[in-house]
Tab-separated table of C-alpha atoms and ligand atoms in Angstrom:
chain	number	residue	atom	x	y	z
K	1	UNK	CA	15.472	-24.625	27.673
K	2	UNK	CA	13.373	-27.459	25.906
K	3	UNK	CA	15.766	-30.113	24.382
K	4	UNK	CA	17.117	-28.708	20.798
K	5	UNK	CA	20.066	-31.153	19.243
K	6	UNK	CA	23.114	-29.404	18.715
K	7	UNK	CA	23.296	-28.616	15.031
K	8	UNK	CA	19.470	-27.116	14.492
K	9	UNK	CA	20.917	-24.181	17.042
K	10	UNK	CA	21.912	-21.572	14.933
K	11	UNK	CA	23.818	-18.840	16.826
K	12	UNK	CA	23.753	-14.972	15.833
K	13	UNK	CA	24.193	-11.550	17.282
K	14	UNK	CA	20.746	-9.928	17.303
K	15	UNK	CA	17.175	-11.752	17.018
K	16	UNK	CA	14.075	-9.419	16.041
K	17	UNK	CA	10.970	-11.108	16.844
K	18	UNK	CA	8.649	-9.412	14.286
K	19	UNK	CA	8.753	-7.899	10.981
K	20	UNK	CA	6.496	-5.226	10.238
K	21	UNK	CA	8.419	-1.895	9.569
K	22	UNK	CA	9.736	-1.311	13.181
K	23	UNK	CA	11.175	-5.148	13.024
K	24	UNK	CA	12.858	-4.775	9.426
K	25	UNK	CA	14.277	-1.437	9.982
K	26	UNK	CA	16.120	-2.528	13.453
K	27	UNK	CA	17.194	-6.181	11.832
K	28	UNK	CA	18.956	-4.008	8.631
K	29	UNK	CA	20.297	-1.084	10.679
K	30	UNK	CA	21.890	-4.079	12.837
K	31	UNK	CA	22.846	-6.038	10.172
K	32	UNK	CA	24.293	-2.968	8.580
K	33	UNK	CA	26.215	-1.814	11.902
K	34	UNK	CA	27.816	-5.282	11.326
K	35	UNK	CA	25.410	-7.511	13.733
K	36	UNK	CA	24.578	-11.014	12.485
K	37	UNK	CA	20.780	-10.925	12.684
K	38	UNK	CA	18.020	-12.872	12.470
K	39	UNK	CA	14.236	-11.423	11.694
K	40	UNK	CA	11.766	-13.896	12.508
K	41	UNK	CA	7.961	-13.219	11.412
K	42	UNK	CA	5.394	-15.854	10.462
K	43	UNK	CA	4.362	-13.164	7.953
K	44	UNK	CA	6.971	-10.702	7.388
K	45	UNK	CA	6.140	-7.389	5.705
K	46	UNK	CA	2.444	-7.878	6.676
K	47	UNK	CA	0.285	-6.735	9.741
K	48	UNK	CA	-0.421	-3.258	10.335
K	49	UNK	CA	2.400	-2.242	9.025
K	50	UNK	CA	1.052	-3.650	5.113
K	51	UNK	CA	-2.573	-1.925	6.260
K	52	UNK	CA	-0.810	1.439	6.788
K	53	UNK	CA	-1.602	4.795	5.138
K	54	UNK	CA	1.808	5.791	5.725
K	55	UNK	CA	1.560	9.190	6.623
K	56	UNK	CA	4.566	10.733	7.825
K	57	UNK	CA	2.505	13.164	9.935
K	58	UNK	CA	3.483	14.441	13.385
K	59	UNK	CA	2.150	17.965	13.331
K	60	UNK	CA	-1.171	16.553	11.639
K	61	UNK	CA	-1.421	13.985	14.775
K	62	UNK	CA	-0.371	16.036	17.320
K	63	UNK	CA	-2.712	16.633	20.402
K	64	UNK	CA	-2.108	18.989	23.086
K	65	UNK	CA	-1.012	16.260	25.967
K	66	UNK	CA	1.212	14.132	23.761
K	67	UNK	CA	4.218	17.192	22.872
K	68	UNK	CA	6.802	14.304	23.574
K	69	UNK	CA	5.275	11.876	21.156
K	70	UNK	CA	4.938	14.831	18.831
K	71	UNK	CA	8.455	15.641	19.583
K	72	UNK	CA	9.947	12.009	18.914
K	73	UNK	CA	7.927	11.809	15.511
K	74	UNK	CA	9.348	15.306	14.461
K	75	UNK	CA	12.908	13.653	15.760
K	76	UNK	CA	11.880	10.690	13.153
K	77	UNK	CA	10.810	12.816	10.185
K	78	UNK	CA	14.148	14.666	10.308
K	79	UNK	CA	15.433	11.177	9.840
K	80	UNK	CA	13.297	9.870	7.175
K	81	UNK	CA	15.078	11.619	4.522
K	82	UNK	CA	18.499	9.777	5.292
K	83	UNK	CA	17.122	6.592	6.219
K	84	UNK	CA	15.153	6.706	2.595
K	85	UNK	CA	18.449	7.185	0.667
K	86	UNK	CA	20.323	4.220	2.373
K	87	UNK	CA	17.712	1.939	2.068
K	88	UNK	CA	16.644	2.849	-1.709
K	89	UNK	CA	21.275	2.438	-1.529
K	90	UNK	CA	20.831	-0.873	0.186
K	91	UNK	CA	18.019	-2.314	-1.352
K	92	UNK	CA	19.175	-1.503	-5.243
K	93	UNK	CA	16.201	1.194	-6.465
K	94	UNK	CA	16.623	4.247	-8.504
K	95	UNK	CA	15.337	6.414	-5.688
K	96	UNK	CA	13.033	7.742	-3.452
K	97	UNK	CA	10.112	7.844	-5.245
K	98	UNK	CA	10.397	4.004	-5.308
K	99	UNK	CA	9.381	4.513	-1.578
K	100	UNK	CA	6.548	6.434	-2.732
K	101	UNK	CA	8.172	9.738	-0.363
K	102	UNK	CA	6.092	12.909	-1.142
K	103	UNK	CA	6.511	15.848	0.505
K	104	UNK	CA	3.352	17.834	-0.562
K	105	UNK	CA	2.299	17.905	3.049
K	106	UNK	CA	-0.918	17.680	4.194
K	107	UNK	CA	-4.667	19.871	4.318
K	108	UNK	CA	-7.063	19.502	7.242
K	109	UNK	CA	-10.253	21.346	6.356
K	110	UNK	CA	-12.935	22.425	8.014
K	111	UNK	CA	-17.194	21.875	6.940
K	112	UNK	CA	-18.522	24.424	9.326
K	113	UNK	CA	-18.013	26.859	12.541
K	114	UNK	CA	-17.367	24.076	15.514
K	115	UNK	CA	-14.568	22.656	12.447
K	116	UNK	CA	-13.401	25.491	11.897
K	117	UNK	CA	-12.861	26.373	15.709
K	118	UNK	CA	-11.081	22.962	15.770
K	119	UNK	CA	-8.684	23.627	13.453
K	120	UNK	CA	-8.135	27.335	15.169
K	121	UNK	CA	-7.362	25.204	18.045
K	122	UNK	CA	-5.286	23.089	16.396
K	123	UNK	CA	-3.381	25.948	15.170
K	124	UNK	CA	-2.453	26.948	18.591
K	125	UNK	CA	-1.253	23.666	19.714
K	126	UNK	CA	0.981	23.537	16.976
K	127	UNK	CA	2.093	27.010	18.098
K	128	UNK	CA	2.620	25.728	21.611
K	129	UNK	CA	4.585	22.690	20.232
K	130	UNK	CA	6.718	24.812	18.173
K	131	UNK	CA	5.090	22.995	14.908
K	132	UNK	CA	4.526	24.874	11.443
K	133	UNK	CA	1.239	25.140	9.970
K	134	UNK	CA	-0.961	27.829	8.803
K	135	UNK	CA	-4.918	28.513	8.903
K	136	UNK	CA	-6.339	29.098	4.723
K	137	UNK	CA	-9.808	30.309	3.847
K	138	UNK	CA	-11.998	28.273	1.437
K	139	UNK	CA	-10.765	29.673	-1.567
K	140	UNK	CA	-7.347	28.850	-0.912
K	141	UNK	CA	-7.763	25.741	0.119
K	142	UNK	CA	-10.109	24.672	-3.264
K	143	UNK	CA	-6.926	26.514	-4.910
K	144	UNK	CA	-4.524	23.761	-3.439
K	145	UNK	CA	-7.591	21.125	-3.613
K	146	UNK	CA	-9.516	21.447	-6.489
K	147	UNK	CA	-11.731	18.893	-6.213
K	148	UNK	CA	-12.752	19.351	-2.758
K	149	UNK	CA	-16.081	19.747	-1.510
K	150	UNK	CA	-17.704	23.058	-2.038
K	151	UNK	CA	-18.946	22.628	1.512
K	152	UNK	CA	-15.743	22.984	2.510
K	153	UNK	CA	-14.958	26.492	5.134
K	154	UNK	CA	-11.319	26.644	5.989
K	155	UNK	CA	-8.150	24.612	6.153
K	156	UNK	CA	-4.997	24.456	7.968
K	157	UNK	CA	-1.816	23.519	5.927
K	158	UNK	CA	0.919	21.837	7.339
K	159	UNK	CA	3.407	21.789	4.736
K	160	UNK	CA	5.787	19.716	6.555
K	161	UNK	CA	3.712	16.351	6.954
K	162	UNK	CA	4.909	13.991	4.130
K	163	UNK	CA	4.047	9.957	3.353
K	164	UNK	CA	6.066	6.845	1.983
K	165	UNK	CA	4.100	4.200	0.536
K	166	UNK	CA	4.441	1.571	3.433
K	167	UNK	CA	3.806	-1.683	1.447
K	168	UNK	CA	6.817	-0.227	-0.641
K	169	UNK	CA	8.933	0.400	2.131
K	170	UNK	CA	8.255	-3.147	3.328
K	171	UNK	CA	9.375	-4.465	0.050
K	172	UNK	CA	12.852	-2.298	-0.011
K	173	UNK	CA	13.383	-3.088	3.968
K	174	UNK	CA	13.145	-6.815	3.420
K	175	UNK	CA	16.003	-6.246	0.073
K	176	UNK	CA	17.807	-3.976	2.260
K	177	UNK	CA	18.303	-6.789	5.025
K	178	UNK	CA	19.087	-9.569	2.570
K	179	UNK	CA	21.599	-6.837	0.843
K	180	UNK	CA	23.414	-6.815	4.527
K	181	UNK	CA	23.040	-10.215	5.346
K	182	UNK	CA	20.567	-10.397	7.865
K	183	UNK	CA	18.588	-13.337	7.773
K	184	UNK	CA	14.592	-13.584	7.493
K	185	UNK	CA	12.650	-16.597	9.011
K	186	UNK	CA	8.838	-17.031	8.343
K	187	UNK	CA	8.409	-18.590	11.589
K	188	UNK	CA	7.042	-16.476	14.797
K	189	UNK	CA	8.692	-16.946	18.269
K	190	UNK	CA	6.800	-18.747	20.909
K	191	UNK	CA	9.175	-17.714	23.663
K	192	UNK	CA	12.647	-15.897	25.197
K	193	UNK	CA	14.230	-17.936	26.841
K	194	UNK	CA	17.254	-17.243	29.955
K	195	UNK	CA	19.737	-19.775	30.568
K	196	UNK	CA	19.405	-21.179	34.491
K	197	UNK	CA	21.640	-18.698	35.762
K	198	UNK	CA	19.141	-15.936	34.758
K	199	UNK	CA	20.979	-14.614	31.225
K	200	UNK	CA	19.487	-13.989	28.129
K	201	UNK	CA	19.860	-17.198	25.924
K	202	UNK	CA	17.923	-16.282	22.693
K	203	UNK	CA	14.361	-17.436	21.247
K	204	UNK	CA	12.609	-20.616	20.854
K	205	UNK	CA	10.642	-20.309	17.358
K	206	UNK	CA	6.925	-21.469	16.534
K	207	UNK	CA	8.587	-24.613	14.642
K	208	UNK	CA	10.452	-25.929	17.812
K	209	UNK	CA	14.141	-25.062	16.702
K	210	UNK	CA	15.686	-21.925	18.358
K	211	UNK	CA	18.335	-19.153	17.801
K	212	UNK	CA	20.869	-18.348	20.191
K	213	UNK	CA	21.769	-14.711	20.368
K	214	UNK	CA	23.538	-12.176	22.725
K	215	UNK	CA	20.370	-9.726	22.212
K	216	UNK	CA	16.537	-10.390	20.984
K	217	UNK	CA	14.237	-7.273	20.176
K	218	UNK	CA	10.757	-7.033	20.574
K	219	UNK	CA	9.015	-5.727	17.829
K	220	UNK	CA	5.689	-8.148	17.907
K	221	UNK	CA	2.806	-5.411	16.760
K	222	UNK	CA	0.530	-6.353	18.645
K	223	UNK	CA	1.291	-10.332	19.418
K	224	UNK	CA	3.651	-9.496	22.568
K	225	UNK	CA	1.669	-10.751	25.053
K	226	UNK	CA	1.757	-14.264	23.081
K	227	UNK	CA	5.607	-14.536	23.594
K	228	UNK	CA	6.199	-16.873	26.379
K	229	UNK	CA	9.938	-17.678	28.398
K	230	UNK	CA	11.145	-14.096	29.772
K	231	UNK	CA	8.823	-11.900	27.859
K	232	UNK	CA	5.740	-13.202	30.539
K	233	UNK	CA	7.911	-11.325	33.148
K	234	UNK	CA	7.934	-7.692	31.866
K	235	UNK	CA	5.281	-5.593	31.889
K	236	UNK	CA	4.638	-4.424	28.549
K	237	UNK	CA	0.919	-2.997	28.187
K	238	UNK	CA	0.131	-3.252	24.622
K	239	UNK	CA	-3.313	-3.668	23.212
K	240	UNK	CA	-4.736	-3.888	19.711
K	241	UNK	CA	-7.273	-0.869	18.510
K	242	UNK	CA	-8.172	-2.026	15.335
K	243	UNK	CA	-8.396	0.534	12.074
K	244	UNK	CA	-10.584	0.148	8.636
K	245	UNK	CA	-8.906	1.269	5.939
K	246	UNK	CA	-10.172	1.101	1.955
K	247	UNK	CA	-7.634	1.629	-1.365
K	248	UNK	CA	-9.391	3.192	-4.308
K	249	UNK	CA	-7.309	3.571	-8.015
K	250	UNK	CA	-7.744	6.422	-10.537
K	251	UNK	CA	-7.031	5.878	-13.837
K	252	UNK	CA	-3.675	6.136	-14.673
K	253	UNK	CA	-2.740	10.013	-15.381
K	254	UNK	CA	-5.827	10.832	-13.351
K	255	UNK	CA	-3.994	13.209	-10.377
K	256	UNK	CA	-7.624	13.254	-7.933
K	257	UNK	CA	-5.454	14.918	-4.766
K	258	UNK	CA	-2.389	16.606	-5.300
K	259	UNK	CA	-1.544	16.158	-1.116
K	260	UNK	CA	-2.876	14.408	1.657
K	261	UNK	CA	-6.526	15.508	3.147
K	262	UNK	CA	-8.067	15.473	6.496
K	263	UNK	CA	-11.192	16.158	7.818
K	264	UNK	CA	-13.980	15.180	10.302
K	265	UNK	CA	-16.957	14.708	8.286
K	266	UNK	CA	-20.319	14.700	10.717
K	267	UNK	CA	-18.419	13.530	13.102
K	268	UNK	CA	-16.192	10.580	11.463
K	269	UNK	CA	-12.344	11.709	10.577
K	270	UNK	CA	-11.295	10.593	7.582
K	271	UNK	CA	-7.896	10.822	5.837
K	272	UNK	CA	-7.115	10.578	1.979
K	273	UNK	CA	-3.890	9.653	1.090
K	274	UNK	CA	-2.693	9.895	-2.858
K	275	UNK	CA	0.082	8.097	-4.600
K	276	UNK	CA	1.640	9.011	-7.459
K	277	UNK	CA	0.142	5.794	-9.209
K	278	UNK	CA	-3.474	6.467	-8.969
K	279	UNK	CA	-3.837	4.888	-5.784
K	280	UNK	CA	-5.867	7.008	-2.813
K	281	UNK	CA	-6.025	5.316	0.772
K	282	UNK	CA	-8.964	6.048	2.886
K	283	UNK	CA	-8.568	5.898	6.434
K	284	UNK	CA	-9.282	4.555	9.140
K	285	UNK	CA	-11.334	3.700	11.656
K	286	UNK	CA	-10.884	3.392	15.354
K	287	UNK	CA	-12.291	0.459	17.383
K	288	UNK	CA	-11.372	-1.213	20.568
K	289	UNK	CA	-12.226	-4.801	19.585
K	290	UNK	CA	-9.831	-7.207	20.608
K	291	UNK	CA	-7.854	-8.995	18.285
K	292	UNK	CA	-11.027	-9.026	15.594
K	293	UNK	CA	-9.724	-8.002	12.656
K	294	UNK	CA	-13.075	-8.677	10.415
K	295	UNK	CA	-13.912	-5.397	8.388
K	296	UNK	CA	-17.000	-4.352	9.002
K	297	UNK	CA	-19.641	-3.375	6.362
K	298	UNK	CA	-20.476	-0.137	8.688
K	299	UNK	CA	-16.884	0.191	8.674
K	300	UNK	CA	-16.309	0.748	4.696
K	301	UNK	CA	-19.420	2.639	4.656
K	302	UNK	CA	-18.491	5.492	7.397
K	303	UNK	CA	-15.369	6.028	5.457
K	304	UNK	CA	-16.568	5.856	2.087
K	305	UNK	CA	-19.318	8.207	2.942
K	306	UNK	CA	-16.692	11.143	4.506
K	307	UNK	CA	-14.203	10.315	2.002
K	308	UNK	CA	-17.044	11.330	-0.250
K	309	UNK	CA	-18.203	13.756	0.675
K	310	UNK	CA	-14.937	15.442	1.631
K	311	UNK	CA	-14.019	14.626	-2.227
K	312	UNK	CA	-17.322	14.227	-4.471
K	313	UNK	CA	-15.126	12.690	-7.482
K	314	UNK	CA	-13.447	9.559	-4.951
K	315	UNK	CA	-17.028	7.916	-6.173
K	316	UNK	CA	-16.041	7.298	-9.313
K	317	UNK	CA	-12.631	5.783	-8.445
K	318	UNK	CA	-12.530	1.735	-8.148
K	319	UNK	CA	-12.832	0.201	-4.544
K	320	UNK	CA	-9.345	-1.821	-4.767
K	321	UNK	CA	-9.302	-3.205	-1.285
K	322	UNK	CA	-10.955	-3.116	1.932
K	323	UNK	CA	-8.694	-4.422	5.014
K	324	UNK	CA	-8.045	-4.080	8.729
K	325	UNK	CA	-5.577	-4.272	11.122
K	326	UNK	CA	-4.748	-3.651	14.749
K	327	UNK	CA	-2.943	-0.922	15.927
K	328	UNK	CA	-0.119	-2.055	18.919
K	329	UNK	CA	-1.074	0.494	21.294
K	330	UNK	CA	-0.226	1.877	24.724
K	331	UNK	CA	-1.933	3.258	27.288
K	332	UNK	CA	0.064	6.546	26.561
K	333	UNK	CA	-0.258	6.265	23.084
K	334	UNK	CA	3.934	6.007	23.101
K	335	UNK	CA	6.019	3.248	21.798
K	336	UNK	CA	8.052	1.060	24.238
K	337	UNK	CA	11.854	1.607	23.053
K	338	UNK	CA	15.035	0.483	24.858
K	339	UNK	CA	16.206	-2.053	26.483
K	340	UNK	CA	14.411	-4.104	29.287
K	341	UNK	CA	15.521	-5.147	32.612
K	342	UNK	CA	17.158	-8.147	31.551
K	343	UNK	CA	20.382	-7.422	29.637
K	344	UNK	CA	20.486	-8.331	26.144
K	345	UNK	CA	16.622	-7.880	25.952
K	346	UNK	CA	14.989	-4.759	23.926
K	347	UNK	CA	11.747	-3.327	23.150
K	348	UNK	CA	10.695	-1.638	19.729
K	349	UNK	CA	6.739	-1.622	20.843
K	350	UNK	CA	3.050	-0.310	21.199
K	351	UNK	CA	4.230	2.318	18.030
K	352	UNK	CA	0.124	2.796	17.370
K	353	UNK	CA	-1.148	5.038	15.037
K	354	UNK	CA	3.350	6.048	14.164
K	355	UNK	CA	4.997	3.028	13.245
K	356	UNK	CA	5.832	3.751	9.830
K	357	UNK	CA	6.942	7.993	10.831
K	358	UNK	CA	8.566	6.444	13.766
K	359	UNK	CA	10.300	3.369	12.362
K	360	UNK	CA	13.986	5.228	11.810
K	361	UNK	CA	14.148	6.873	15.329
K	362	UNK	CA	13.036	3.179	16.786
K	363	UNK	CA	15.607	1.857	15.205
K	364	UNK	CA	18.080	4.409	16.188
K	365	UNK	CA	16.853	4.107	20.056
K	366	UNK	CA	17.344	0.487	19.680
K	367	UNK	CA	20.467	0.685	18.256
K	368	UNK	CA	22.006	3.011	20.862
K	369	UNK	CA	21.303	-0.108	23.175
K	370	UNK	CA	23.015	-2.790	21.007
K	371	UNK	CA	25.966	-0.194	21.052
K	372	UNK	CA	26.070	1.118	18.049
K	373	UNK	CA	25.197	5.279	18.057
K	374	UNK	CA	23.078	7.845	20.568
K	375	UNK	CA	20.034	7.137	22.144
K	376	UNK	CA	18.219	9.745	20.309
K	377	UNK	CA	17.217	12.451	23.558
K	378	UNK	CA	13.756	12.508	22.191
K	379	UNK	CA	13.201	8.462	23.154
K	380	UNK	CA	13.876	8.978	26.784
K	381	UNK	CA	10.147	9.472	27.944
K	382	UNK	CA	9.627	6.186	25.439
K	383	UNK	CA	11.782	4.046	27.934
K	384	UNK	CA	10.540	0.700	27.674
K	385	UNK	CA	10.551	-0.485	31.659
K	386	UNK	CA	8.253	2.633	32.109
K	387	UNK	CA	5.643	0.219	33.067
K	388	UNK	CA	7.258	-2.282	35.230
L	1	LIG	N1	-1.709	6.496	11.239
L	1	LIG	C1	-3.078	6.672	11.097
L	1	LIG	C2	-3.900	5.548	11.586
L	1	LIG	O1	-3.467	4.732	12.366
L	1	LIG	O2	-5.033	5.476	11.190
């Protein structure tokens, strides 16, 4: 331990290094289950979690090789419903819809036979999975969609793919905490630290003081590999893949989508994502760049151009915001969850494109390791030493 007098060591229960959605929902579930906590985040509320479409989609982003990530975000959504009414309880709104929670579900459609084909094939995997959705002809789907391209062939619905509005979410989480009260630094930690015997001690923070505390989650995004002390000792793979993402606004009464669309335009998939106050997220691009987080010119124009074409009438909406962020991913494409090797240590990582489905079964795996509820069954192939 570097030198820290006496009085500037503030001691709690449970540290959470980070405070995107993950971070925030495990610092008030703890603080809730009666933990003293402490979330520290130079910028809480912000990174990818504040870039976020927040699609609560599992079926939608299922693939045939991930069924276990599939099956922990289905485990999530079942959650969402509860964990939306205690924290719109907690944090003092009216109700859900102060989260911005739709449950229209979601249309992927289809431009022309290899689409179409894709979506058949989707179909099956979310046969295989066990997952509900069903194939629609054109007509159908412009009957759901109105504005939608003519071009379009085919859809599949998945009625059970819903979205919160994550900057919203943010907002209530950080109320929530503050409701319980947990405790919110603006400071990021430089490093875990063990005592000389080899024990968890707690975290030393970017502004030299330090918390003591009996356990310290990880829920960095992507700035793990920055946290020095213990941290340098696990092996926790997480990389940043960064995502474009643009906010258009309708006028207000204007209803442009009724439910969330996806589609691979020529090549580019696109997703449009419509809140009940005129806003319509376009999303996002995929790009292994390090930890650039520039948006690109290119970038706004690939997804302007499908989201466009997908939805002729998006033209005419304003351009509110162009923005990018880097996904905390894993070379699995599943979160880190648990606890670590060193007692008192636990991961909420690498959540990728699923932090914001995934945040109240995170919280509820890292939970069950601070002793308070069930390891959620779904989370064991998530286990965070899976790497070491
Ligand atoms: N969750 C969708 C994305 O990361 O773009």
């Amino acid at each position: 331990m570097t030198a820290t007098p006496l009085e500037e060591v503030d001691v709690v229960d449970v540290v959470v290094v980070g405070g995107g959605i993950v971070g925030l929902s495990i610092g008030w579930r703890a603080a809730a289950a009666g933990r003293s906590v402490v979330v520290c985040d130079p910028a809480p509320g912000g990174g990818a979690s504040r870039a976020a479409a927040g699609m609560l989609a599992p079926v939608s982003e299922a693939r045939a090789a991930e069924g276990p990530l599939a099956r922990l975000g289905l485990a999530s959504l079942r959650r969402w419903p509860g964990f939306a009414d205690e924290l719109v309880a907690d944090a003092g709104l009216a109700g859900t819809e102060d989260l911005g929670l739709r449950r229209e579900g979601t249309l992927q459609v289809a431009f022309d036979d290899d689409d179409r084909r894709a979506l058949e094939e989707l179909a099956g995997v979310h046969r295989e999975l066990g997952l509900d959705s069903e194939l629609l002809g054109a007509r159908r789907c412009r009957e759901l969609v109105p504005l939608l391209s003519p071009m379009v062939r085919a859809g599949l619905l998945v009625p059970s793919d819903w979205q919160v509005d994550p900057r919203r979410v943010l907002r209530a989480l950080i109320g929530a905490l503050g409701a319980r009260g947990g405790g919110l630094r603006a400071q990021g930690v430089r490093a875990v630290r063990a005592t000389a015997g080899g024990e968890l001690w707690g975290v030393e923070l970017d502004d030299a003081t330090c918390l003591e505390a009996a356990a310290v989650v990880l829920a960095p995004g992507v700035g793990v590999d920055r946290i020095g002390g213990v941290v340098a000792d696990l092996r926790l793979p997480v990389r940043p893949v960064k995502g474009e993402i643009l906010r258009l606004r309708a006028a207000p009464g204007d209803e442009v989508l009724p439910m969330t669309v996806r589609a691979s335009v020529k090549g580019q998939p696109v997703y449009l994502v419509p809140r009940l106050d005129g806003e319509v997220v376009v999303g996002a691009t995929m790009q292994e760049a390090g930890a650039d987080t520039a948006v690109r010119a290119g970038g706004v124009l690939e997804l302007l151009r499908a989201a466009i074409e997908l939805v002729p009438g998006l033209g005419e909406l304003a351009l509110e915001e162009t923005l990018a962020a880097a996904r905390p991913t894993t070379p699995d494409n599943g979160p880190l969850l648990g606890p670590t090797s060193l007692v008192g240590l636990h991961v909420a990582a690498g959540h990728y494109r699923g932090g914001v489905l995934l945040a109240p079964v995170s919280a509820d795996a890292v939970l069950a390791g601070l002793g308070a509820g069930e390891m959620p069954v779904e989370a064991s192939p998530f286990d965070a030493g899976r790497y070491s």
